XYZ file of C-alpha atoms in Angstrom:
401
model
C -0.384 0.561 -0.048
C 1.263 3.670 -0.865
C 2.385 5.793 1.826
C 0.393 9.470 2.566
C 0.231 12.483 4.771
C -2.899 11.553 5.936
C -4.371 8.772 8.162
C -6.918 6.158 6.533
C -10.961 5.969 7.890
C -11.971 3.129 9.568
C -14.482 1.727 7.006
C -17.493 1.412 6.835
C -19.226 4.066 8.008
C -22.276 4.173 9.282
C -25.213 5.943 8.951
C -25.896 7.909 10.741
C -30.021 8.129 8.639
C -31.320 4.995 6.987
C -32.852 6.824 4.181
C -29.547 8.148 3.713
C -25.983 7.299 2.554
C -23.928 8.155 5.604
C -23.006 11.947 6.765
C -19.348 11.363 6.072
C -19.795 10.652 2.843
C -20.408 14.476 1.722
C -17.358 15.155 3.173
C -15.307 12.633 1.756
C -16.752 14.090 -1.773
C -15.306 17.463 -0.479
C -12.239 17.062 0.812
C -10.536 13.860 -0.054
C -13.320 11.420 -2.961
C -10.608 9.401 -2.689
C -9.373 8.071 0.174
C -8.073 4.951 1.663
C -9.418 3.341 4.112
C -8.687 0.359 7.299
C -10.665 -2.569 6.180
C -12.525 -5.038 8.995
C -9.280 -6.888 8.363
C -7.134 -4.450 8.390
C -6.326 -4.230 5.727
C -5.808 -1.357 3.417
C -7.600 0.331 0.437
C -9.426 3.445 -1.561
C -12.619 4.347 -1.733
C -14.272 6.264 -4.316
C -17.570 8.369 -3.824
C -17.900 10.713 -6.086
C -20.417 10.078 -8.668
C -18.594 10.145 -11.671
C -15.337 9.259 -10.404
C -17.481 5.404 -9.012
C -18.631 5.186 -12.243
C -15.623 6.094 -14.106
C -13.873 3.520 -11.968
C -16.437 0.848 -12.583
C -16.068 0.771 -16.733
C -12.096 1.195 -16.812
C -10.775 -2.473 -18.085
C -7.681 -1.585 -16.165
C -10.097 -2.255 -12.651
C -10.084 -5.923 -11.635
C -13.154 -8.042 -9.300
C -10.911 -10.656 -9.228
C -11.718 -11.575 -5.841
C -8.264 -13.554 -5.955
C -5.880 -10.890 -6.179
C -4.187 -10.597 -3.086
C -5.024 -6.723 -2.439
C -8.890 -7.272 -3.117
C -11.024 -4.930 -0.507
C -12.645 -7.474 1.636
C -15.125 -6.545 4.103
C -15.415 -9.905 5.515
C -12.645 -12.064 7.499
C -13.852 -15.174 5.314
C -15.307 -13.771 3.080
C -12.084 -13.349 0.637
C -10.680 -17.281 1.119
C -14.358 -18.703 -0.105
C -14.821 -16.228 -2.755
C -11.910 -17.653 -4.032
C -12.855 -21.288 -3.094
C -16.671 -20.759 -4.649
C -15.227 -18.107 -7.823
C -18.482 -16.260 -7.116
C -18.961 -14.984 -11.517
C -19.202 -11.372 -9.843
C -15.478 -11.932 -8.380
C -14.187 -12.873 -11.944
C -12.906 -10.908 -14.735
C -13.494 -11.461 -18.715
C -13.590 -13.561 -20.137
C -14.765 -15.552 -17.522
C -17.146 -13.198 -16.190
C -18.534 -13.134 -19.474
C -18.920 -16.448 -20.115
C -21.089 -16.751 -17.290
C -22.967 -13.350 -17.590
C -23.768 -14.305 -21.329
C -25.472 -17.558 -19.926
C -28.217 -15.587 -17.551
C -28.804 -12.591 -19.703
C -31.166 -14.174 -22.277
C -34.064 -15.194 -18.433
C -33.373 -10.949 -16.635
C -33.913 -9.445 -20.653
C -37.031 -6.458 -20.209
C -39.581 -8.709 -22.339
C -38.773 -11.801 -20.515
C -39.271 -9.982 -17.111
C -42.749 -8.039 -18.076
C -43.615 -11.738 -18.962
C -43.204 -12.512 -15.761
C -45.863 -9.890 -13.780
C -48.467 -11.948 -13.742
C -46.248 -14.856 -12.230
C -44.654 -12.542 -8.832
C -48.404 -10.314 -8.773
C -50.615 -13.643 -8.258
C -47.132 -14.922 -5.393
C -47.031 -11.357 -3.676
C -51.196 -11.783 -3.818
C -50.559 -15.192 -1.974
C -48.071 -13.927 0.213
C -49.524 -11.336 1.814
C -53.325 -13.002 2.199
C -51.170 -15.314 4.005
C -49.921 -12.101 6.725
C -52.559 -10.595 6.793
C -54.662 -14.076 7.972
C -51.648 -14.906 10.346
C -52.830 -11.061 12.182
C -50.600 -8.810 13.705
C -48.144 -7.836 14.371
C -46.099 -9.408 11.636
C -42.026 -9.311 10.898
C -42.642 -7.586 7.650
C -38.897 -8.458 6.709
C -39.086 -12.150 6.959
C -43.178 -12.457 6.476
C -43.323 -10.372 3.087
C -39.714 -9.159 1.939
C -37.754 -12.625 1.869
C -40.412 -14.347 0.586
C -41.065 -12.407 -1.467
C -37.873 -11.989 -2.990
C -37.177 -15.492 -1.938
C -40.588 -17.454 -4.044
C -39.640 -14.876 -7.094
C -35.473 -16.248 -7.451
C -36.617 -19.672 -6.464
C -39.674 -20.539 -8.667
C -37.401 -19.318 -11.939
C -34.544 -21.457 -11.218
C -37.038 -23.986 -10.421
C -35.920 -24.985 -6.677
C -38.847 -25.996 -4.466
C -39.106 -23.242 -1.812
C -40.237 -24.702 1.084
C -37.926 -23.465 3.328
C -38.012 -19.641 2.372
C -36.053 -19.094 5.812
C -32.726 -21.615 4.918
C -31.684 -19.243 2.069
C -31.879 -15.923 4.410
C -29.928 -17.662 6.884
C -27.063 -18.399 4.005
C -26.705 -15.660 2.905
C -26.442 -13.933 6.976
C -23.658 -16.414 7.388
C -21.535 -15.478 3.892
C -22.657 -12.232 4.216
C -21.338 -11.606 7.337
C -18.188 -9.216 8.001
C -18.217 -11.474 11.443
C -18.195 -14.705 9.936
C -15.260 -17.117 9.476
C -14.143 -18.901 6.059
C -15.026 -22.150 7.482
C -18.446 -20.428 8.940
C -18.947 -18.564 4.737
C -17.729 -21.791 2.858
C -20.376 -24.361 5.050
C -22.965 -21.716 4.343
C -22.501 -22.398 1.231
C -21.411 -25.977 0.900
C -25.148 -26.764 1.952
C -26.691 -24.628 -0.339
C -24.833 -26.078 -3.284
C -25.778 -29.669 -1.774
C -29.338 -28.604 -2.121
C -28.662 -26.703 -5.800
C -26.679 -29.643 -6.927
C -29.664 -32.476 -6.099
C -32.313 -30.074 -8.363
C -29.610 -30.250 -11.038
C -29.014 -33.935 -11.443
C -32.756 -33.755 -11.715
C -33.625 -31.292 -14.285
C -30.472 -33.876 -15.748
C -32.266 -36.358 -15.835
C -36.250 -34.441 -15.993
C -35.894 -30.452 -17.350
C -38.633 -28.713 -17.241
C -39.262 -24.872 -18.046
C -37.182 -23.223 -15.007
C -33.263 -21.179 -15.060
C -32.073 -24.085 -14.021
C -33.327 -26.935 -16.835
C -32.245 -24.697 -19.454
C -28.449 -24.140 -18.126
C -27.489 -27.359 -17.293
C -30.075 -28.518 -20.978
C -27.874 -25.539 -23.347
C -24.443 -25.265 -21.287
C -23.843 -28.493 -18.723
C -24.514 -30.683 -20.942
C -23.396 -29.865 -23.899
C -19.996 -29.192 -21.727
C -19.895 -25.853 -21.410
C -19.571 -25.723 -17.563
C -18.094 -27.670 -14.791
C -21.197 -29.069 -12.491
C -18.824 -26.530 -10.182
C -19.301 -23.794 -11.987
C -23.456 -23.779 -12.635
C -23.230 -24.382 -9.150
C -21.904 -21.123 -7.419
C -23.623 -19.437 -10.557
C -26.460 -20.262 -9.425
C -25.470 -19.469 -6.006
C -24.682 -16.316 -6.279
C -27.613 -15.583 -8.421
C -29.469 -16.319 -5.080
C -27.774 -15.759 -2.793
C -27.116 -11.162 -4.610
C -30.728 -11.900 -5.702
C -33.212 -12.207 -2.697
C -31.129 -10.488 -0.367
C -30.749 -6.947 -2.166
C -34.295 -7.175 -2.644
C -35.539 -8.071 0.303
C -33.732 -5.449 1.852
C -34.962 -2.443 -0.356
C -38.663 -4.462 0.155
C -38.784 -3.828 3.798
C -36.560 -0.650 3.381
C -39.057 1.405 1.069
C -41.792 0.769 3.134
C -40.353 1.343 6.827
C -39.395 4.675 5.041
C -43.255 5.115 3.023
C -44.426 4.428 6.641
C -42.628 7.289 8.110
C -43.629 9.134 4.903
C -46.845 8.952 4.768
C -47.758 11.399 1.859
C -45.371 9.131 -0.306
C -47.498 6.768 -0.064
C -50.802 8.546 -0.998
C -49.183 9.642 -3.810
C -48.345 6.447 -5.113
C -51.574 5.203 -3.961
C -53.588 8.616 -5.952
C -51.030 7.926 -9.640
C -50.082 3.663 -9.882
C -48.270 5.155 -12.767
C -45.915 6.655 -10.488
C -44.473 3.072 -9.458
C -41.781 2.966 -11.776
C -40.271 5.982 -11.539
C -40.947 5.985 -7.501
C -39.132 2.344 -7.249
C -35.733 3.663 -9.703
C -35.857 7.526 -7.060
C -35.793 4.638 -3.763
C -33.045 2.519 -5.324
C -31.458 5.764 -5.825
C -31.835 6.615 -2.011
C -30.700 3.746 -0.481
C -28.397 2.159 -2.124
C -29.026 -0.585 -0.129
C -25.954 -2.462 -2.220
C -23.371 0.811 -0.918
C -19.788 -0.941 -0.653
C -20.813 -3.374 -3.573
C -18.686 -2.982 -5.991
C -15.115 -3.852 -4.144
C -11.914 -3.727 -6.790
C -8.517 -4.344 -7.803
C -7.035 -1.330 -9.863
C -4.781 -4.008 -11.919
C -2.893 -0.874 -13.075
C -2.738 3.168 -11.520
C -5.244 4.491 -12.654
C -6.616 8.081 -11.827
C -8.800 9.754 -10.183
C -9.248 13.225 -9.375
C -6.438 13.864 -9.075
C -4.825 11.325 -7.111
C -3.244 7.598 -7.491
C -4.956 4.510 -6.834
C -0.993 2.283 -7.354
C -1.867 -1.362 -8.779
C -2.556 -3.903 -6.794
C -4.139 -2.169 -4.930
C -8.127 -1.985 -3.175
C -10.695 -0.203 -4.235
C -14.525 0.838 -3.281
C -16.781 2.484 -5.085
C -19.278 3.910 -2.853
C -23.086 4.198 -4.714
C -24.552 5.439 -2.424
C -21.893 8.268 -2.670
C -22.380 8.737 -5.980
C -25.958 8.035 -5.471
C -26.043 10.760 -3.339
C -23.894 13.223 -4.958
C -25.173 16.433 -5.421
C -23.011 17.171 -8.222
C -24.585 14.910 -10.898
C -28.931 14.971 -8.421
C -30.580 18.087 -6.110
C -31.089 18.198 -3.518
C -30.411 14.776 -3.389
C -31.554 13.641 0.370
C -35.205 14.835 -0.915
C -36.778 11.881 -2.159
C -38.529 13.459 -5.807
C -40.888 10.775 -7.741
C -40.915 13.162 -10.719
C -36.973 13.276 -10.746
C -36.622 13.727 -13.826
C -32.881 12.418 -15.421
C -32.425 9.531 -12.453
C -28.990 7.960 -13.794
C -28.458 6.372 -10.279
C -25.897 3.474 -10.040
C -28.276 1.297 -7.765
C -26.964 -1.586 -9.757
C -23.816 -1.146 -10.613
C -22.298 0.046 -13.789
C -20.229 -1.081 -16.107
C -19.956 -4.750 -17.241
C -20.643 -6.013 -13.787
C -23.344 -3.959 -13.438
C -26.668 -6.440 -11.798
C -27.893 -9.068 -14.224
C -31.015 -8.863 -12.722
C -31.857 -4.936 -12.153
C -34.928 -6.042 -14.899
C -36.178 -8.190 -12.119
C -35.733 -6.886 -8.966
C -37.858 -3.271 -10.313
C -40.502 -5.884 -11.136
C -40.784 -7.599 -7.888
C -39.808 -4.334 -6.509
C -43.138 -2.640 -8.299
C -45.514 -4.912 -7.399
C -44.736 -5.421 -3.927
C -44.255 -2.431 -2.613
C -47.621 -1.783 -4.791
C -49.267 -4.350 -4.013
C -48.689 -3.801 -0.023
C -49.865 0.553 0.059
C -52.868 -0.400 -2.208
C -54.628 -3.459 -0.224
C -53.120 -2.558 3.450
C -53.226 1.265 4.008
C -53.568 1.074 7.171
C -50.082 -0.796 7.470
C -48.381 1.075 10.344
C -45.656 0.075 12.644
C -46.643 -2.012 15.055
C -44.068 -0.907 18.263
C -41.420 2.305 18.341
C -39.761 3.701 16.089
C -36.753 2.623 17.837
C -37.135 -1.117 17.978
C -36.517 -1.556 14.589
C -33.164 -3.863 13.968
C -31.764 -3.083 11.273
C -28.293 -4.604 9.947
C -24.999 -3.032 9.865
C -22.217 -6.252 9.216
C -23.899 -7.199 6.600
C -22.323 -5.699 1.995
C -25.405 -4.811 1.699
C -28.315 -2.943 3.989
C -31.131 -3.110 5.355
C -33.880 -4.986 8.136
C -33.783 -7.965 10.284
C -36.730 -6.857 11.028
C -39.562 -4.692 11.101
C -42.880 -5.710 13.197
C -45.504 -3.969 11.559
C -49.249 -4.215 12.761
C -52.249 -3.096 10.236
């Protein structure tokens, strides 16, 4: 790590308000937009907080996402070791990353996702019916947000959804900064075992689901190995359901605290797509997901990040940059030119972003339409936020109606 006269800050930086980037990001953008930090692992890295710099970083071919690089800025003790073993495609570079991304892209096109809306709506209604029938108070994270996101991704892949909390537990362990490499490997190994059974069944009896398509088109043909397919399926489940769960729950809390925004959406449901994009920008739950290593010296805002140093693009920092977004802390469902980076940017931009938008539109729209009396079941200070995960969100949100 290169020397610098300023002492590195500790990172991650906690949010003061759940609906905004940490206040310190503003000072970073103004005074130290490419700043040295110390990670929970003890490693040092750089964080980039300006919108233009984050986009430039994530589009730069001299920047690597390969988790095996020594300078990779993992935020958890077991993250890099487990990632090097299981090789999630989002932590790889071209041509490997390109290969797996092309496998998944045909399933997540705008047209295919649009065709899924009736099925997603039916599933959301079913989940909400069950929550309402059970009576309040209820934990909206478990009973609704996680149930929606996990059910949708499981049905897309063709995985039985008998135990939705199992997938949440896997993510809790594999995404926690406090998990050891052994704990992460154990959680992912169990998930891969479940997936392997489904893959074996689909090899013998293909159906109309994503796993069958990948088995038929890529596994049977020898394009990928079983381990490679399992890794791709595992990260699709983990990344897809965790971020959407967090967005559904955190967006609901924001709408409960800002009832005029929920009323606006009830009065004009056509605002929902724009509202979802604005909530994605404001909440930026995947703030520090873009973990990278400089493969060569790169310059951002007049500062050089040396080759082999880790560097993190702060999505919440970019999405709250006043140079790009007018009054960025304001939630404005009529905001125009909302080119946020909540799904990342460049070749690693989230492959499932269209499905995520659909889930959020349906889950939030259905909730505020069908349960207009929804409210917190306890005091605001009883809401449990996650503070040790790569994705910001809620552990629990008790509501009633």
